[in-house]
PDB file of N, CA and C in Angstrom:
ATOM      1  N   MET P1162      22.540-111.236 -25.103  1.00 62.00           N
ATOM      2  CA  MET P1162      21.669-110.144 -25.353  1.00 62.00           C
ATOM      3  C   MET P1162      21.496-109.925 -26.851  1.00 62.00           C
ATOM      4  N   GLU P1163      20.327-109.805 -27.208  1.00 68.00           N
ATOM      5  CA  GLU P1163      20.058-109.608 -28.631  1.00 68.00           C
ATOM      6  C   GLU P1163      20.082-108.124 -28.965  1.00 68.00           C
ATOM      7  N   LYS P1164      20.615-107.874 -30.114  1.00 71.00           N
ATOM      8  CA  LYS P1164      20.623-106.494 -30.583  1.00 71.00           C
ATOM      9  C   LYS P1164      19.327-106.209 -31.314  1.00 71.00           C
ATOM     10  N   LYS P1165      18.791-105.088 -31.009  1.00 74.00           N
ATOM     11  CA  LYS P1165      17.572-104.684 -31.710  1.00 74.00           C
ATOM     12  C   LYS P1165      17.977-103.947 -32.981  1.00 74.00           C
ATOM     13  N   ILE P1166      17.425-104.432 -34.070  1.00 75.00           N
ATOM     14  CA  ILE P1166      17.709-103.790 -35.357  1.00 75.00           C
ATOM     15  C   ILE P1166      16.577-102.823 -35.656  1.00 75.00           C
ATOM     16  N   LYS P1167      16.961-101.614 -35.869  1.00 73.00           N
ATOM     17  CA  LYS P1167      15.962-100.598 -36.192  1.00 73.00           C
ATOM     18  C   LYS P1167      15.670-100.649 -37.676  1.00 73.00           C
ATOM     19  N   LYS P1168      14.406-100.662 -37.959  1.00 70.00           N
ATOM     20  CA  LYS P1168      14.010-100.616 -39.351  1.00 70.00           C
ATOM     21  C   LYS P1168      14.073 -99.169 -39.830  1.00 70.00           C
ATOM     22  N   PRO P1169      14.521 -98.974 -41.074  1.00 68.00           N
ATOM     23  CA  PRO P1169      14.557 -97.597 -41.570  1.00 68.00           C
ATOM     24  C   PRO P1169      13.134 -97.038 -41.700  1.00 68.00           C
ATOM     25  N   VAL P1170      13.000 -95.819 -41.324  1.00 65.00           N
ATOM     26  CA  VAL P1170      11.693 -95.162 -41.392  1.00 65.00           C
ATOM     27  C   VAL P1170      11.445 -94.714 -42.824  1.00 65.00           C
ATOM     28  N   GLN P1171      10.321 -95.122 -43.338  1.00 68.00           N
ATOM     29  CA  GLN P1171       9.996 -94.719 -44.705  1.00 68.00           C
ATOM     30  C   GLN P1171       9.280 -93.375 -44.659  1.00 68.00           C
ATOM     31  N   ASN P1172       9.712 -92.506 -45.525  1.00 68.00           N
ATOM     32  CA  ASN P1172       9.064 -91.194 -45.613  1.00 68.00           C
ATOM     33  C   ASN P1172       7.811 -91.314 -46.463  1.00 68.00           C
ATOM     34  N   ARG P1173       6.724 -91.447 -45.814  1.00 64.00           N
ATOM     35  CA  ARG P1173       5.463 -91.520 -46.530  1.00 64.00           C
ATOM     36  C   ARG P1173       4.868 -90.125 -46.630  1.00 64.00           C
ATOM     37  N   PRO P1174       4.399 -89.788 -47.810  1.00 64.00           N
ATOM     38  CA  PRO P1174       3.783 -88.453 -47.907  1.00 64.00           C
ATOM     39  C   PRO P1174       2.480 -88.436 -47.117  1.00 64.00           C
ATOM     40  N   SER P1175       2.265 -87.314 -46.488  1.00 65.00           N
ATOM     41  CA  SER P1175       1.031 -87.198 -45.720  1.00 65.00           C
ATOM     42  C   SER P1175      -0.149 -87.137 -46.692  1.00 65.00           C
ATOM     43  N   ALA P1176      -1.313 -87.357 -46.173  1.00 61.00           N
ATOM     44  CA  ALA P1176      -2.515 -87.354 -47.013  1.00 61.00           C
ATOM     45  C   ALA P1176      -2.668 -85.979 -47.654  1.00 61.00           C
ATOM     46  N   PRO P1177      -2.934 -85.943 -48.949  1.00 64.00           N
ATOM     47  CA  PRO P1177      -3.074 -84.638 -49.608  1.00 64.00           C
ATOM     48  C   PRO P1177      -4.283 -83.887 -49.057  1.00 64.00           C
ATOM     49  N   ALA P1178      -4.144 -82.567 -49.052  1.00 65.00           N
ATOM     50  CA  ALA P1178      -5.245 -81.736 -48.559  1.00 65.00           C
ATOM     51  C   ALA P1178      -6.434 -81.898 -49.499  1.00 65.00           C
ATOM     52  N   ALA P1179      -7.582 -81.959 -48.928  1.00 69.00           N
ATOM     53  CA  ALA P1179      -8.797 -82.145 -49.735  1.00 69.00           C
ATOM     54  C   ALA P1179      -9.055 -80.886 -50.555  1.00 69.00           C
ATOM     55  N   LYS P1180      -9.087 -81.064 -51.842  1.00 73.00           N
ATOM     56  CA  LYS P1180      -9.355 -79.944 -52.746  1.00 73.00           C
ATOM     57  C   LYS P1180     -10.851 -79.883 -53.020  1.00 73.00           C
ATOM     58  N   PRO P1181     -11.397 -78.690 -53.055  1.00 76.00           N
ATOM     59  CA  PRO P1181     -12.817 -78.613 -53.427  1.00 76.00           C
ATOM     60  C   PRO P1181     -12.974 -79.009 -54.887  1.00 76.00           C
ATOM     61  N   GLN P1182     -13.819 -79.948 -55.128  1.00 79.00           N
ATOM     62  CA  GLN P1182     -13.985 -80.437 -56.490  1.00 79.00           C
ATOM     63  C   GLN P1182     -15.177 -79.766 -57.147  1.00 79.00           C
ATOM     64  N   ALA P1183     -15.013 -79.451 -58.414  1.00 72.00           N
ATOM     65  CA  ALA P1183     -16.097 -78.856 -59.185  1.00 72.00           C
ATOM     66  C   ALA P1183     -17.153 -79.915 -59.452  1.00 72.00           C
ATOM     67  N   PRO P1184     -18.392 -79.504 -59.565  1.00 71.00           N
ATOM     68  CA  PRO P1184     -19.432 -80.490 -59.880  1.00 71.00           C
ATOM     69  C   PRO P1184     -19.154 -81.117 -61.244  1.00 71.00           C
ATOM     70  N   PRO P1185     -19.508 -82.359 -61.421  1.00 69.00           N
ATOM     71  CA  PRO P1185     -19.226 -83.019 -62.706  1.00 69.00           C
ATOM     72  C   PRO P1185     -19.978 -82.338 -63.851  1.00 69.00           C
ATOM     73  N   VAL P1186     -19.320 -82.289 -64.989  1.00 62.00           N
ATOM     74  CA  VAL P1186     -19.912 -81.673 -66.168  1.00 62.00           C
ATOM     75  C   VAL P1186     -20.922 -82.636 -66.763  1.00 62.00           C
ATOM     76  N   LYS P1187     -22.108 -82.140 -66.991  1.00 65.00           N
ATOM     77  CA  LYS P1187     -23.139 -82.974 -67.595  1.00 65.00           C
ATOM     78  C   LYS P1187     -22.943 -82.970 -69.101  1.00 65.00           C
ATOM     79  N   THR P1188     -22.761 -84.113 -69.664  1.00 70.00           N
ATOM     80  CA  THR P1188     -22.574 -84.195 -71.099  1.00 70.00           C
ATOM     81  C   THR P1188     -23.909 -84.469 -71.764  1.00 70.00           C
ATOM     82  N   GLY P1189     -23.994 -84.082 -73.009  1.00 70.00           N
ATOM     83  CA  GLY P1189     -25.204 -84.348 -73.768  1.00 70.00           C
ATOM     84  C   GLY P1189     -26.283 -83.297 -73.566  1.00 70.00           C
ATOM     85  N   GLN P1190     -25.924 -82.139 -73.007  1.00 76.00           N
ATOM     86  CA  GLN P1190     -26.898 -81.082 -72.834  1.00 76.00           C
ATOM     87  C   GLN P1190     -26.448 -79.862 -73.620  1.00 76.00           C
ATOM     88  N   PHE P1191     -27.424 -79.058 -74.015  1.00 76.00           N
ATOM     89  CA  PHE P1191     -27.122 -77.843 -74.749  1.00 76.00           C
ATOM     90  C   PHE P1191     -26.637 -76.758 -73.793  1.00 76.00           C
ATOM     91  N   ALA P1192     -25.913 -75.796 -74.348  1.00 81.00           N
ATOM     92  CA  ALA P1192     -25.396 -74.712 -73.522  1.00 81.00           C
ATOM     93  C   ALA P1192     -26.508 -73.775 -73.073  1.00 81.00           C
ATOM     94  N   PHE P1193     -27.535 -73.613 -73.894  1.00 86.00           N
ATOM     95  CA  PHE P1193     -28.634 -72.715 -73.579  1.00 86.00           C
ATOM     96  C   PHE P1193     -29.903 -73.508 -73.358  1.00 86.00           C
ATOM     97  N   GLY P1194     -30.804 -72.892 -72.619  1.00 89.00           N
ATOM     98  CA  GLY P1194     -32.107 -73.491 -72.407  1.00 89.00           C
ATOM     99  C   GLY P1194     -33.085 -73.043 -73.486  1.00 89.00           C
ATOM    100  N   LYS P1195     -34.315 -73.503 -73.348  1.00 90.00           N
ATOM    101  CA  LYS P1195     -35.352 -73.188 -74.334  1.00 90.00           C
ATOM    102  C   LYS P1195     -35.626 -71.680 -74.404  1.00 90.00           C
ATOM    103  N   GLU P1196     -35.655 -71.034 -73.254  1.00 92.00           N
ATOM    104  CA  GLU P1196     -35.918 -69.584 -73.206  1.00 92.00           C
ATOM    105  C   GLU P1196     -34.793 -68.793 -73.866  1.00 92.00           C
ATOM    106  N   ASN P1197     -33.545 -69.249 -73.696  1.00 92.00           N
ATOM    107  CA  ASN P1197     -32.417 -68.572 -74.327  1.00 92.00           C
ATOM    108  C   ASN P1197     -32.536 -68.590 -75.847  1.00 92.00           C
ATOM    109  N   TYR P1198     -32.890 -69.753 -76.391  1.00 93.00           N
ATOM    110  CA  TYR P1198     -33.022 -69.852 -77.843  1.00 93.00           C
ATOM    111  C   TYR P1198     -34.191 -69.013 -78.352  1.00 93.00           C
ATOM    112  N   ARG P1199     -35.275 -68.974 -77.590  1.00 95.00           N
ATOM    113  CA  ARG P1199     -36.420 -68.152 -77.992  1.00 95.00           C
ATOM    114  C   ARG P1199     -36.001 -66.677 -78.065  1.00 95.00           C
ATOM    115  N   LEU P1200     -35.258 -66.217 -77.052  1.00 95.00           N
ATOM    116  CA  LEU P1200     -34.797 -64.826 -77.054  1.00 95.00           C
ATOM    117  C   LEU P1200     -33.800 -64.571 -78.177  1.00 95.00           C
ATOM    118  N   LEU P1201     -32.949 -65.550 -78.469  1.00 96.00           N
ATOM    119  CA  LEU P1201     -31.999 -65.380 -79.573  1.00 96.00           C
ATOM    120  C   LEU P1201     -32.725 -65.165 -80.900  1.00 96.00           C
ATOM    121  N   PHE P1202     -33.766 -65.955 -81.144  1.00 97.00           N
ATOM    122  CA  PHE P1202     -34.505 -65.811 -82.402  1.00 97.00           C
ATOM    123  C   PHE P1202     -35.304 -64.507 -82.448  1.00 97.00           C
ATOM    124  N   ILE P1203     -35.821 -64.076 -81.316  1.00 97.00           N
ATOM    125  CA  ILE P1203     -36.525 -62.791 -81.277  1.00 97.00           C
ATOM    126  C   ILE P1203     -35.555 -61.656 -81.574  1.00 97.00           C
ATOM    127  N   GLY P1204     -34.362 -61.720 -80.993  1.00 98.00           N
ATOM    128  CA  GLY P1204     -33.341 -60.701 -81.263  1.00 98.00           C
ATOM    129  C   GLY P1204     -32.929 -60.688 -82.723  1.00 98.00           C
ATOM    130  N   LEU P1205     -32.767 -61.870 -83.314  1.00 98.00           N
ATOM    131  CA  LEU P1205     -32.427 -61.937 -84.743  1.00 98.00           C
ATOM    132  C   LEU P1205     -33.528 -61.339 -85.609  1.00 98.00           C
ATOM    133  N   ALA P1206     -34.784 -61.552 -85.219  1.00 98.00           N
ATOM    134  CA  ALA P1206     -35.897 -60.987 -85.977  1.00 98.00           C
ATOM    135  C   ALA P1206     -35.877 -59.460 -85.909  1.00 98.00           C
ATOM    136  N   PHE P1207     -35.577 -58.904 -84.733  1.00 98.00           N
ATOM    137  CA  PHE P1207     -35.492 -57.449 -84.604  1.00 98.00           C
ATOM    138  C   PHE P1207     -34.371 -56.899 -85.488  1.00 98.00           C
ATOM    139  N   ILE P1208     -33.219 -57.556 -85.468  1.00 98.00           N
ATOM    140  CA  ILE P1208     -32.086 -57.085 -86.272  1.00 98.00           C
ATOM    141  C   ILE P1208     -32.415 -57.166 -87.754  1.00 98.00           C
ATOM    142  N   ALA P1209     -32.983 -58.276 -88.190  1.00 97.00           N
ATOM    143  CA  ALA P1209     -33.325 -58.437 -89.608  1.00 97.00           C
ATOM    144  C   ALA P1209     -34.363 -57.404 -90.032  1.00 97.00           C
ATOM    145  N   LEU P1210     -35.379 -57.181 -89.208  1.00 97.00           N
ATOM    146  CA  LEU P1210     -36.397 -56.189 -89.544  1.00 97.00           C
ATOM    147  C   LEU P1210     -35.793 -54.791 -89.627  1.00 97.00           C
ATOM    148  N   GLY P1211     -34.881 -54.480 -88.725  1.00 96.00           N
ATOM    149  CA  GLY P1211     -34.223 -53.171 -88.762  1.00 96.00           C
ATOM    150  C   GLY P1211     -33.438 -52.971 -90.050  1.00 96.00           C
ATOM    151  N   PHE P1212     -32.704 -53.997 -90.471  1.00 95.00           N
ATOM    152  CA  PHE P1212     -31.935 -53.867 -91.720  1.00 95.00           C
ATOM    153  C   PHE P1212     -32.853 -53.827 -92.940  1.00 95.00           C
ATOM    154  N   ILE P1213     -33.945 -54.546 -92.892  1.00 94.00           N
ATOM    155  CA  ILE P1213     -34.897 -54.501 -94.009  1.00 94.00           C
ATOM    156  C   ILE P1213     -35.510 -53.112 -94.125  1.00 94.00           C
ATOM    157  N   LEU P1214     -35.804 -52.480 -92.977  1.00 92.00           N
ATOM    158  CA  LEU P1214     -36.384 -51.126 -93.017  1.00 92.00           C
ATOM    159  C   LEU P1214     -35.383 -50.078 -93.492  1.00 92.00           C
ATOM    160  N   MET P1215     -34.112 -50.366 -93.417  1.00 91.00           N
ATOM    161  CA  MET P1215     -33.104 -49.420 -93.923  1.00 91.00           C
ATOM    162  C   MET P1215     -33.010 -49.441 -95.444  1.00 91.00           C
ATOM    163  N   ILE P1216     -33.535 -50.481 -96.055  1.00 90.00           N
ATOM    164  CA  ILE P1216     -33.457 -50.610 -97.510  1.00 90.00           C
ATOM    165  C   ILE P1216     -34.434 -49.638 -98.153  1.00 90.00           C
ATOM    166  N   GLY P1217     -34.049 -49.131 -99.280  1.00 79.00           N
ATOM    167  CA  GLY P1217     -34.980 -48.326-100.071  1.00 79.00           C
ATOM    168  C   GLY P1217     -34.722 -46.838 -99.950  1.00 79.00           C
ATOM    169  N   GLY P1218     -35.556 -46.077-100.655  1.00 74.00           N
ATOM    170  CA  GLY P1218     -35.429 -44.625-100.650  1.00 74.00           C
ATOM    171  C   GLY P1218     -34.453 -44.109-101.684  1.00 74.00           C
ATOM    172  N   GLY P1219     -33.925 -44.997-102.490  1.00 76.00           N
ATOM    173  CA  GLY P1219     -32.972 -44.572-103.505  1.00 76.00           C
ATOM    174  C   GLY P1219     -33.681 -44.023-104.733  1.00 76.00           C
ATOM    175  N   SER P1220     -32.912 -43.569-105.672  1.00 76.00           N
ATOM    176  CA  SER P1220     -33.453 -43.008-106.901  1.00 76.00           C
ATOM    177  C   SER P1220     -33.018 -43.876-108.071  1.00 76.00           C
ATOM    178  N   LYS P1221     -33.882 -43.996-109.048  1.00 81.00           N
ATOM    179  CA  LYS P1221     -33.516 -44.786-110.226  1.00 81.00           C
ATOM    180  C   LYS P1221     -32.485 -44.059-111.080  1.00 81.00           C
ATOM    181  N   ASP P1222     -32.543 -42.755-111.062  1.00 84.00           N
ATOM    182  CA  ASP P1222     -31.576 -41.949-111.816  1.00 84.00           C
ATOM    183  C   ASP P1222     -30.544 -41.411-110.825  1.00 84.00           C
ATOM    184  N   PRO P1223     -29.258 -41.729-111.005  1.00 83.00           N
ATOM    185  CA  PRO P1223     -28.244 -41.282-110.043  1.00 83.00           C
ATOM    186  C   PRO P1223     -28.050 -39.762-110.020  1.00 83.00           C
ATOM    187  N   LYS P1224     -28.550 -39.056-111.024  1.00 86.00           N
ATOM    188  CA  LYS P1224     -28.384 -37.599-111.049  1.00 86.00           C
ATOM    189  C   LYS P1224     -29.526 -36.875-110.351  1.00 86.00           C
ATOM    190  N   VAL P1225     -30.556 -37.605-109.976  1.00 86.00           N
ATOM    191  CA  VAL P1225     -31.715 -37.000-109.314  1.00 86.00           C
ATOM    192  C   VAL P1225     -31.685 -37.402-107.838  1.00 86.00           C
ATOM    193  N   PHE P1226     -31.787 -36.388-106.957  1.00 84.00           N
ATOM    194  CA  PHE P1226     -31.772 -36.630-105.520  1.00 84.00           C
ATOM    195  C   PHE P1226     -33.172 -36.968-105.034  1.00 84.00           C
ATOM    196  N   ASN P1227     -33.281 -38.023-104.226  1.00 81.00           N
ATOM    197  CA  ASN P1227     -34.566 -38.434-103.666  1.00 81.00           C
ATOM    198  C   ASN P1227     -34.525 -38.200-102.155  1.00 81.00           C
ATOM    199  N   PRO P1228     -35.291 -37.248-101.630  1.00 82.00           N
ATOM    200  CA  PRO P1228     -35.246 -36.967-100.191  1.00 82.00           C
ATOM    201  C   PRO P1228     -35.920 -38.039 -99.333  1.00 82.00           C
ATOM    202  N   ALA P1229     -36.458 -39.077 -99.935  1.00 80.00           N
ATOM    203  CA  ALA P1229     -37.120 -40.141 -99.173  1.00 80.00           C
ATOM    204  C   ALA P1229     -36.137 -40.942 -98.316  1.00 80.00           C
ATOM    205  N   ILE P1230     -34.839 -40.800 -98.579  1.00 83.00           N
ATOM    206  CA  ILE P1230     -33.868 -41.533 -97.760  1.00 83.00           C
ATOM    207  C   ILE P1230     -33.763 -40.944 -96.354  1.00 83.00           C
ATOM    208  N   PHE P1231     -34.281 -39.748 -96.160  1.00 86.00           N
ATOM    209  CA  PHE P1231     -34.200 -39.088 -94.858  1.00 86.00           C
ATOM    210  C   PHE P1231     -35.512 -39.158 -94.078  1.00 86.00           C
ATOM    211  N   ASN P1232     -36.351 -40.140 -94.346  1.00 90.00           N
ATOM    212  CA  ASN P1232     -37.610 -40.224 -93.608  1.00 90.00           C
ATOM    213  C   ASN P1232     -37.406 -40.916 -92.262  1.00 90.00           C
ATOM    214  N   PHE P1233     -38.436 -40.910 -91.439  1.00 92.00           N
ATOM    215  CA  PHE P1233     -38.387 -41.466 -90.087  1.00 92.00           C
ATOM    216  C   PHE P1233     -38.005 -42.943 -90.084  1.00 92.00           C
ATOM    217  N   GLN P1234     -38.505 -43.687 -91.035  1.00 91.00           N
ATOM    218  CA  GLN P1234     -38.251 -45.130 -91.096  1.00 91.00           C
ATOM    219  C   GLN P1234     -36.771 -45.432 -91.254  1.00 91.00           C
ATOM    220  N   HIS P1235     -36.089 -44.726 -92.136  1.00 90.00           N
ATOM    221  CA  HIS P1235     -34.675 -45.004 -92.429  1.00 90.00           C
ATOM    222  C   HIS P1235     -33.733 -44.422 -91.377  1.00 90.00           C
ATOM    223  N   ILE P1236     -34.064 -43.249 -90.853  1.00 92.00           N
ATOM    224  CA  ILE P1236     -33.135 -42.546 -89.965  1.00 92.00           C
ATOM    225  C   ILE P1236     -33.317 -42.917 -88.498  1.00 92.00           C
ATOM    226  N   THR P1237     -34.534 -43.169 -88.074  1.00 94.00           N
ATOM    227  CA  THR P1237     -34.785 -43.374 -86.649  1.00 94.00           C
ATOM    228  C   THR P1237     -35.242 -44.789 -86.309  1.00 94.00           C
ATOM    229  N   LEU P1238     -36.301 -45.242 -86.943  1.00 96.00           N
ATOM    230  CA  LEU P1238     -36.917 -46.514 -86.575  1.00 96.00           C
ATOM    231  C   LEU P1238     -35.987 -47.707 -86.806  1.00 96.00           C
ATOM    232  N   ALA P1239     -35.379 -47.788 -87.967  1.00 95.00           N
ATOM    233  CA  ALA P1239     -34.530 -48.939 -88.298  1.00 95.00           C
ATOM    234  C   ALA P1239     -33.329 -49.076 -87.350  1.00 95.00           C
ATOM    235  N   PRO P1240     -32.584 -48.002 -87.079  1.00 96.00           N
ATOM    236  CA  PRO P1240     -31.466 -48.154 -86.138  1.00 96.00           C
ATOM    237  C   PRO P1240     -31.915 -48.518 -84.716  1.00 96.00           C
ATOM    238  N   ILE P1241     -33.063 -48.006 -84.295  1.00 97.00           N
ATOM    239  CA  ILE P1241     -33.571 -48.370 -82.968  1.00 97.00           C
ATOM    240  C   ILE P1241     -33.896 -49.860 -82.920  1.00 97.00           C
ATOM    241  N   LEU P1242     -34.493 -50.394 -83.973  1.00 97.00           N
ATOM    242  CA  LEU P1242     -34.798 -51.828 -84.017  1.00 97.00           C
ATOM    243  C   LEU P1242     -33.528 -52.673 -84.004  1.00 97.00           C
ATOM    244  N   VAL P1243     -32.523 -52.248 -84.736  1.00 97.00           N
ATOM    245  CA  VAL P1243     -31.268 -53.006 -84.771  1.00 97.00           C
ATOM    246  C   VAL P1243     -30.599 -53.003 -83.391  1.00 97.00           C
ATOM    247  N   LEU P1244     -30.522 -51.844 -82.756  1.00 98.00           N
ATOM    248  CA  LEU P1244     -29.912 -51.772 -81.426  1.00 98.00           C
ATOM    249  C   LEU P1244     -30.716 -52.571 -80.401  1.00 98.00           C
ATOM    250  N   THR P1245     -32.032 -52.515 -80.495  1.00 98.00           N
ATOM    251  CA  THR P1245     -32.869 -53.314 -79.604  1.00 98.00           C
ATOM    252  C   THR P1245     -32.595 -54.803 -79.811  1.00 98.00           C
ATOM    253  N   GLY P1246     -32.432 -55.217 -81.050  1.00 98.00           N
ATOM    254  CA  GLY P1246     -32.113 -56.614 -81.344  1.00 98.00           C
ATOM    255  C   GLY P1246     -30.795 -57.035 -80.728  1.00 98.00           C
ATOM    256  N   TYR P1247     -29.783 -56.163 -80.779  1.00 98.00           N
ATOM    257  CA  TYR P1247     -28.490 -56.500 -80.185  1.00 98.00           C
ATOM    258  C   TYR P1247     -28.583 -56.584 -78.657  1.00 98.00           C
ATOM    259  N   VAL P1248     -29.376 -55.729 -78.048  1.00 97.00           N
ATOM    260  CA  VAL P1248     -29.565 -55.794 -76.597  1.00 97.00           C
ATOM    261  C   VAL P1248     -30.266 -57.105 -76.218  1.00 97.00           C
ATOM    262  N   ILE P1249     -31.264 -57.492 -76.990  1.00 97.00           N
ATOM    263  CA  ILE P1249     -31.954 -58.759 -76.739  1.00 97.00           C
ATOM    264  C   ILE P1249     -30.996 -59.935 -76.896  1.00 97.00           C
ATOM    265  N   GLU P1250     -30.138 -59.896 -77.907  1.00 97.00           N
ATOM    266  CA  GLU P1250     -29.151 -60.954 -78.119  1.00 97.00           C
ATOM    267  C   GLU P1250     -28.194 -61.058 -76.923  1.00 97.00           C
ATOM    268  N   PHE P1251     -27.727 -59.926 -76.445  1.00 97.00           N
ATOM    269  CA  PHE P1251     -26.819 -59.913 -75.296  1.00 97.00           C
ATOM    270  C   PHE P1251     -27.515 -60.516 -74.078  1.00 97.00           C
ATOM    271  N   PHE P1252     -28.752 -60.111 -73.840  1.00 96.00           N
ATOM    272  CA  PHE P1252     -29.507 -60.637 -72.707  1.00 96.00           C
ATOM    273  C   PHE P1252     -29.745 -62.143 -72.857  1.00 96.00           C
ATOM    274  N   ALA P1253     -30.030 -62.590 -74.081  1.00 94.00           N
ATOM    275  CA  ALA P1253     -30.277 -64.019 -74.313  1.00 94.00           C
ATOM    276  C   ALA P1253     -29.035 -64.853 -74.037  1.00 94.00           C
ATOM    277  N   ILE P1254     -27.875 -64.327 -74.356  1.00 94.00           N
ATOM    278  CA  ILE P1254     -26.632 -65.062 -74.123  1.00 94.00           C
ATOM    279  C   ILE P1254     -26.273 -65.086 -72.647  1.00 94.00           C
ATOM    280  N   MET P1255     -26.485 -63.983 -71.961  1.00 94.00           N
ATOM    281  CA  MET P1255     -26.064 -63.877 -70.567  1.00 94.00           C
ATOM    282  C   MET P1255     -27.053 -64.486 -69.570  1.00 94.00           C
ATOM    283  N   LYS P1256     -28.284 -64.711 -69.981  1.00 91.00           N
ATOM    284  CA  LYS P1256     -29.302 -65.240 -69.068  1.00 91.00           C
ATOM    285  C   LYS P1256     -29.000 -66.686 -68.720  1.00 91.00           C
ATOM    286  N   LYS P1257     -29.071 -67.010 -67.435  1.00 87.00           N
ATOM    287  CA  LYS P1257     -28.869 -68.401 -67.016  1.00 87.00           C
ATOM    288  C   LYS P1257     -30.141 -69.178 -67.223  1.00 87.00           C
ATOM    289  N   SER P1258     -29.991 -70.349 -67.778  1.00 78.00           N
ATOM    290  CA  SER P1258     -31.176 -71.174 -68.010  1.00 78.00           C
ATOM    291  C   SER P1258     -31.566 -71.883 -66.717  1.00 78.00           C
ATOM    292  N   LYS P1259     -32.846 -72.151 -66.555  1.00 73.00           N
ATOM    293  CA  LYS P1259     -33.349 -72.796 -65.341  1.00 73.00           C
ATOM    294  C   LYS P1259     -33.214 -74.310 -65.414  1.00 73.00           C
ATOM    295  N   ASP P1260     -32.852 -74.825 -66.565  1.00 57.00           N
ATOM    296  CA  ASP P1260     -32.749 -76.283 -66.745  1.00 57.00           C
ATOM    297  C   ASP P1260     -31.539 -76.853 -66.060  1.00 57.00           C
TER     298      ASP P1260
END
């Protein structure tokens, strides 16, 4: 009678669970689309215009007060333009491009 020799059982790891894979990253593309860059430049223009409108109204003689610094352009319009520019910048960054 022949003896049956048992082969040792190898502990093979079971198949790993399928992990959801992220879509491959496309290289060679910009982070923003054409519309994003257009909005970024529009926002920068608003901010620059707002700061330019804040300039002026000073006096050539430091001992003489010039009330022109308190006009509508310096107190109201310029800050509104700057804040509008920042809102446009935020929107331009957060907008998803269609590309």
